[in-house]
Amino acid sequence: MSMERKEILACPKCGHKQDFVIWQSLNGDIDPVAKQQLLDGELFNFKCEECGNISNVDYPILYHDMTHEAMIYYVDENSVEQAYQAMVGAENKIGIEMSGYRRRIVTKQNSLREKAIIFDYGLDDRVIEIIKLIYHTNANDQVSDVKIDDVYFLVSDDKYLLAFIGDKPLSVEVPVSLYDDIKKDFSERFNLMGDKEPIIDYSWALKLFSN
């Protein structure tokens, strides 16, 4: 199920007040319109009906993808442990069998969107993080004068893309064959590890290669 509430917010530009939907939990299978807003990067956008200004509204949310058996909790960095405990107890609250579920915790809106896209395409986010690490390392070597703050995975016209966020926005297409090769190469290791790690990110990928 999804849980939402409406709040009256004021436009930070003109002061106009209007309703805004805040999702405490969002089930993408039940609410496909809101799911698409998340995938498009628009779920947290507050568009003023008066002046048209678009601002960002930040709030924690639990995203649920029943089709691909995944749950993603977006929280601030100080609430990660609390989010983990909430996800552990989510089976009783939501009333579903979660033994095969991937449970993830993210602390950035873009990371929530990224994970939702990855799972929506039936992909493994562990493989994606390895690919991001490889490309990030190569980019730092090749364009050392450009600061890269983050790297995000996107899909456009069924093409896998990496978007580099920093001084100079960059994007690069990732061959599907690379994803397939890495998934195959790490399949045995992934099977031994299981898929219960709640935080799969750049640091996780670095740790994987250091072990």
Short mmCIF file of C-alpha atoms in Angstrom, two decimals, residues 1-148:
data_model
loop_
_atom_site.label_atom_id
_atom_site.label_comp_id
_atom_site.label_asym_id
_atom_site.label_seq_id
_atom_site.Cartn_x
_atom_site.Cartn_y
_atom_site.Cartn_z
CA MET A 1 0.00 0.00 0.00
CA SER A 2 0.95 3.65 -0.33
CA MET A 3 0.67 6.30 2.37
CA GLU A 4 0.39 9.97 1.47
CA ARG A 5 -0.70 13.22 3.00
CA LYS A 6 -1.37 16.71 1.70
CA GLU A 7 0.29 19.78 3.13
CA ILE A 8 -0.23 23.42 2.26
CA LEU A 9 3.10 24.89 1.16
CA ALA A 10 4.03 28.41 0.15
CA CYS A 11 5.98 29.14 -3.01
CA PRO A 12 9.44 30.41 -1.98
CA LYS A 13 9.37 32.90 -4.87
CA CYS A 14 5.92 34.53 -4.79
CA GLY A 15 4.41 33.21 -1.55
CA HIS A 16 1.38 31.56 -3.19
CA LYS A 17 0.01 28.72 -1.06
CA GLN A 18 -1.24 25.43 -2.48
CA ASP A 19 -1.57 21.72 -1.70
CA PHE A 20 1.45 19.46 -2.07
CA VAL A 21 1.40 15.66 -1.80
CA ILE A 22 4.00 14.13 0.51
CA TRP A 23 4.46 10.39 0.21
CA GLN A 24 5.37 8.56 3.41
CA SER A 25 5.47 5.35 1.40
CA LEU A 26 4.97 4.89 -2.32
CA ASN A 27 4.03 1.60 -3.94
CA GLY A 28 4.98 1.93 -7.59
CA ASP A 29 2.65 -0.87 -8.66
CA ILE A 30 -0.37 0.74 -7.02
CA ASP A 31 0.46 4.36 -7.89
CA PRO A 32 2.09 4.29 -11.36
CA VAL A 33 1.70 8.04 -11.94
CA ALA A 34 3.71 8.91 -8.82
CA LYS A 35 6.18 6.17 -9.71
CA GLN A 36 6.77 7.78 -13.10
CA GLN A 37 7.29 11.13 -11.42
CA LEU A 38 10.00 9.51 -9.32
CA LEU A 39 11.65 7.91 -12.35
CA ASP A 40 11.54 11.26 -14.18
CA GLY A 41 13.06 13.10 -11.22
CA GLU A 42 9.93 15.16 -10.55
CA LEU A 43 8.44 13.61 -7.41
CA PHE A 44 9.97 16.17 -5.06
CA ASN A 45 9.21 19.14 -7.32
CA PHE A 46 6.84 21.83 -6.04
CA LYS A 47 5.53 23.77 -9.04
CA CYS A 48 3.77 26.99 -8.15
CA GLU A 49 0.36 27.32 -9.80
CA GLU A 50 0.69 31.10 -9.67
CA CYS A 51 4.17 31.96 -10.97
CA GLY A 52 5.36 28.60 -12.32
CA ASN A 53 8.46 28.50 -10.13
CA ILE A 54 9.76 24.99 -9.41
CA SER A 55 11.35 24.30 -6.05
CA ASN A 56 12.45 21.15 -4.26
CA VAL A 57 10.65 19.70 -1.24
CA ASP A 58 12.75 17.26 0.75
CA TYR A 59 11.17 14.53 2.88
CA PRO A 60 11.85 10.87 3.75
CA ILE A 61 10.04 8.21 1.76
CA LEU A 62 9.83 4.44 1.50
CA TYR A 63 9.55 3.29 -2.12
CA HIS A 64 8.17 -0.18 -2.81
CA ASP A 65 8.54 -2.05 -6.11
CA MET A 66 6.49 -5.24 -5.73
CA THR A 67 7.12 -6.44 -9.28
CA HIS A 68 10.88 -6.53 -8.79
CA GLU A 69 10.76 -7.27 -5.04
CA ALA A 70 12.63 -4.19 -3.88
CA MET A 71 12.22 -1.57 -1.18
CA ILE A 72 14.21 1.67 -1.03
CA TYR A 73 14.19 3.98 1.96
CA TYR A 74 15.29 7.58 1.40
CA VAL A 75 16.32 9.30 4.64
CA ASP A 76 18.84 11.85 5.85
CA GLU A 77 22.27 10.64 6.94
CA ASN A 78 21.37 10.82 10.64
CA SER A 79 18.42 8.45 10.21
CA VAL A 80 20.11 5.52 8.45
CA GLU A 81 20.09 3.18 11.46
CA GLN A 82 16.48 4.04 12.23
CA ALA A 83 15.56 3.38 8.60
CA TYR A 84 17.30 0.01 8.70
CA GLN A 85 15.33 -1.05 11.77
CA ALA A 86 12.12 0.14 10.10
CA MET A 87 12.84 -1.91 7.00
CA VAL A 88 13.60 -5.00 9.07
CA GLY A 89 10.19 -4.67 10.69
CA ALA A 90 8.36 -3.75 7.49
CA GLU A 91 7.19 -7.31 6.80
CA ASN A 92 4.72 -7.25 9.69
CA LYS A 93 3.60 -3.70 8.98
CA ILE A 94 3.00 -4.10 5.26
CA GLY A 95 1.90 -7.71 5.39
CA ILE A 96 4.01 -9.19 2.61
CA GLU A 97 6.60 -11.90 2.44
CA MET A 98 9.98 -10.20 2.12
CA SER A 99 12.46 -13.07 2.28
CA GLY A 100 13.57 -12.48 -1.32
CA TYR A 101 13.40 -8.70 -1.22
CA ARG A 102 16.27 -6.33 -1.85
CA ARG A 103 16.18 -3.64 0.83
CA ARG A 104 18.20 -0.50 0.24
CA ILE A 105 18.79 2.75 2.11
CA VAL A 106 19.86 5.94 0.32
CA THR A 107 20.53 9.46 1.58
CA LYS A 108 20.13 11.46 -1.64
CA GLN A 109 17.07 12.07 -3.80
CA ASN A 110 19.04 11.27 -6.95
CA SER A 111 20.12 7.97 -5.42
CA LEU A 112 16.49 7.07 -4.74
CA ARG A 113 15.62 7.82 -8.33
CA GLU A 114 18.63 5.85 -9.55
CA LYS A 115 17.79 2.75 -7.51
CA ALA A 116 14.16 2.92 -8.65
CA ILE A 117 15.30 3.03 -12.29
CA ILE A 118 17.76 0.17 -11.81
CA PHE A 119 15.17 -2.11 -10.24
CA ASP A 120 12.46 -1.06 -12.70
CA TYR A 121 14.66 -2.37 -15.51
CA GLY A 122 15.31 -5.61 -13.63
CA LEU A 123 18.99 -4.82 -13.09
CA ASP A 124 21.36 -5.52 -10.21
CA ASP A 125 22.45 -2.35 -8.44
CA ARG A 126 25.65 -4.05 -7.26
CA VAL A 127 26.75 -4.48 -10.86
CA ILE A 128 25.83 -0.86 -11.59
CA GLU A 129 27.93 0.39 -8.67
CA ILE A 130 30.93 -1.56 -9.95
CA ILE A 131 30.47 -0.02 -13.39
CA LYS A 132 30.18 3.44 -11.86
CA LEU A 133 33.39 2.91 -9.90
CA ILE A 134 35.27 1.83 -13.04
CA TYR A 135 34.08 4.80 -15.08
CA HIS A 136 34.58 7.24 -12.22
CA THR A 137 38.17 6.09 -11.76
CA ASN A 138 38.88 6.33 -15.49
CA ALA A 139 37.27 9.78 -15.68
CA ASN A 140 39.43 11.05 -12.83
CA ASP A 141 42.52 9.82 -14.68
CA GLN A 142 41.51 11.24 -18.05
CA VAL A 143 40.02 14.60 -16.99
CA SER A 144 41.85 15.30 -13.76
CA ASP A 145 41.11 19.02 -14.01
CA VAL A 146 37.34 18.43 -13.74
CA LYS A 147 35.84 17.85 -10.30
CA ILE A 148 33.32 14.99 -10.21
#
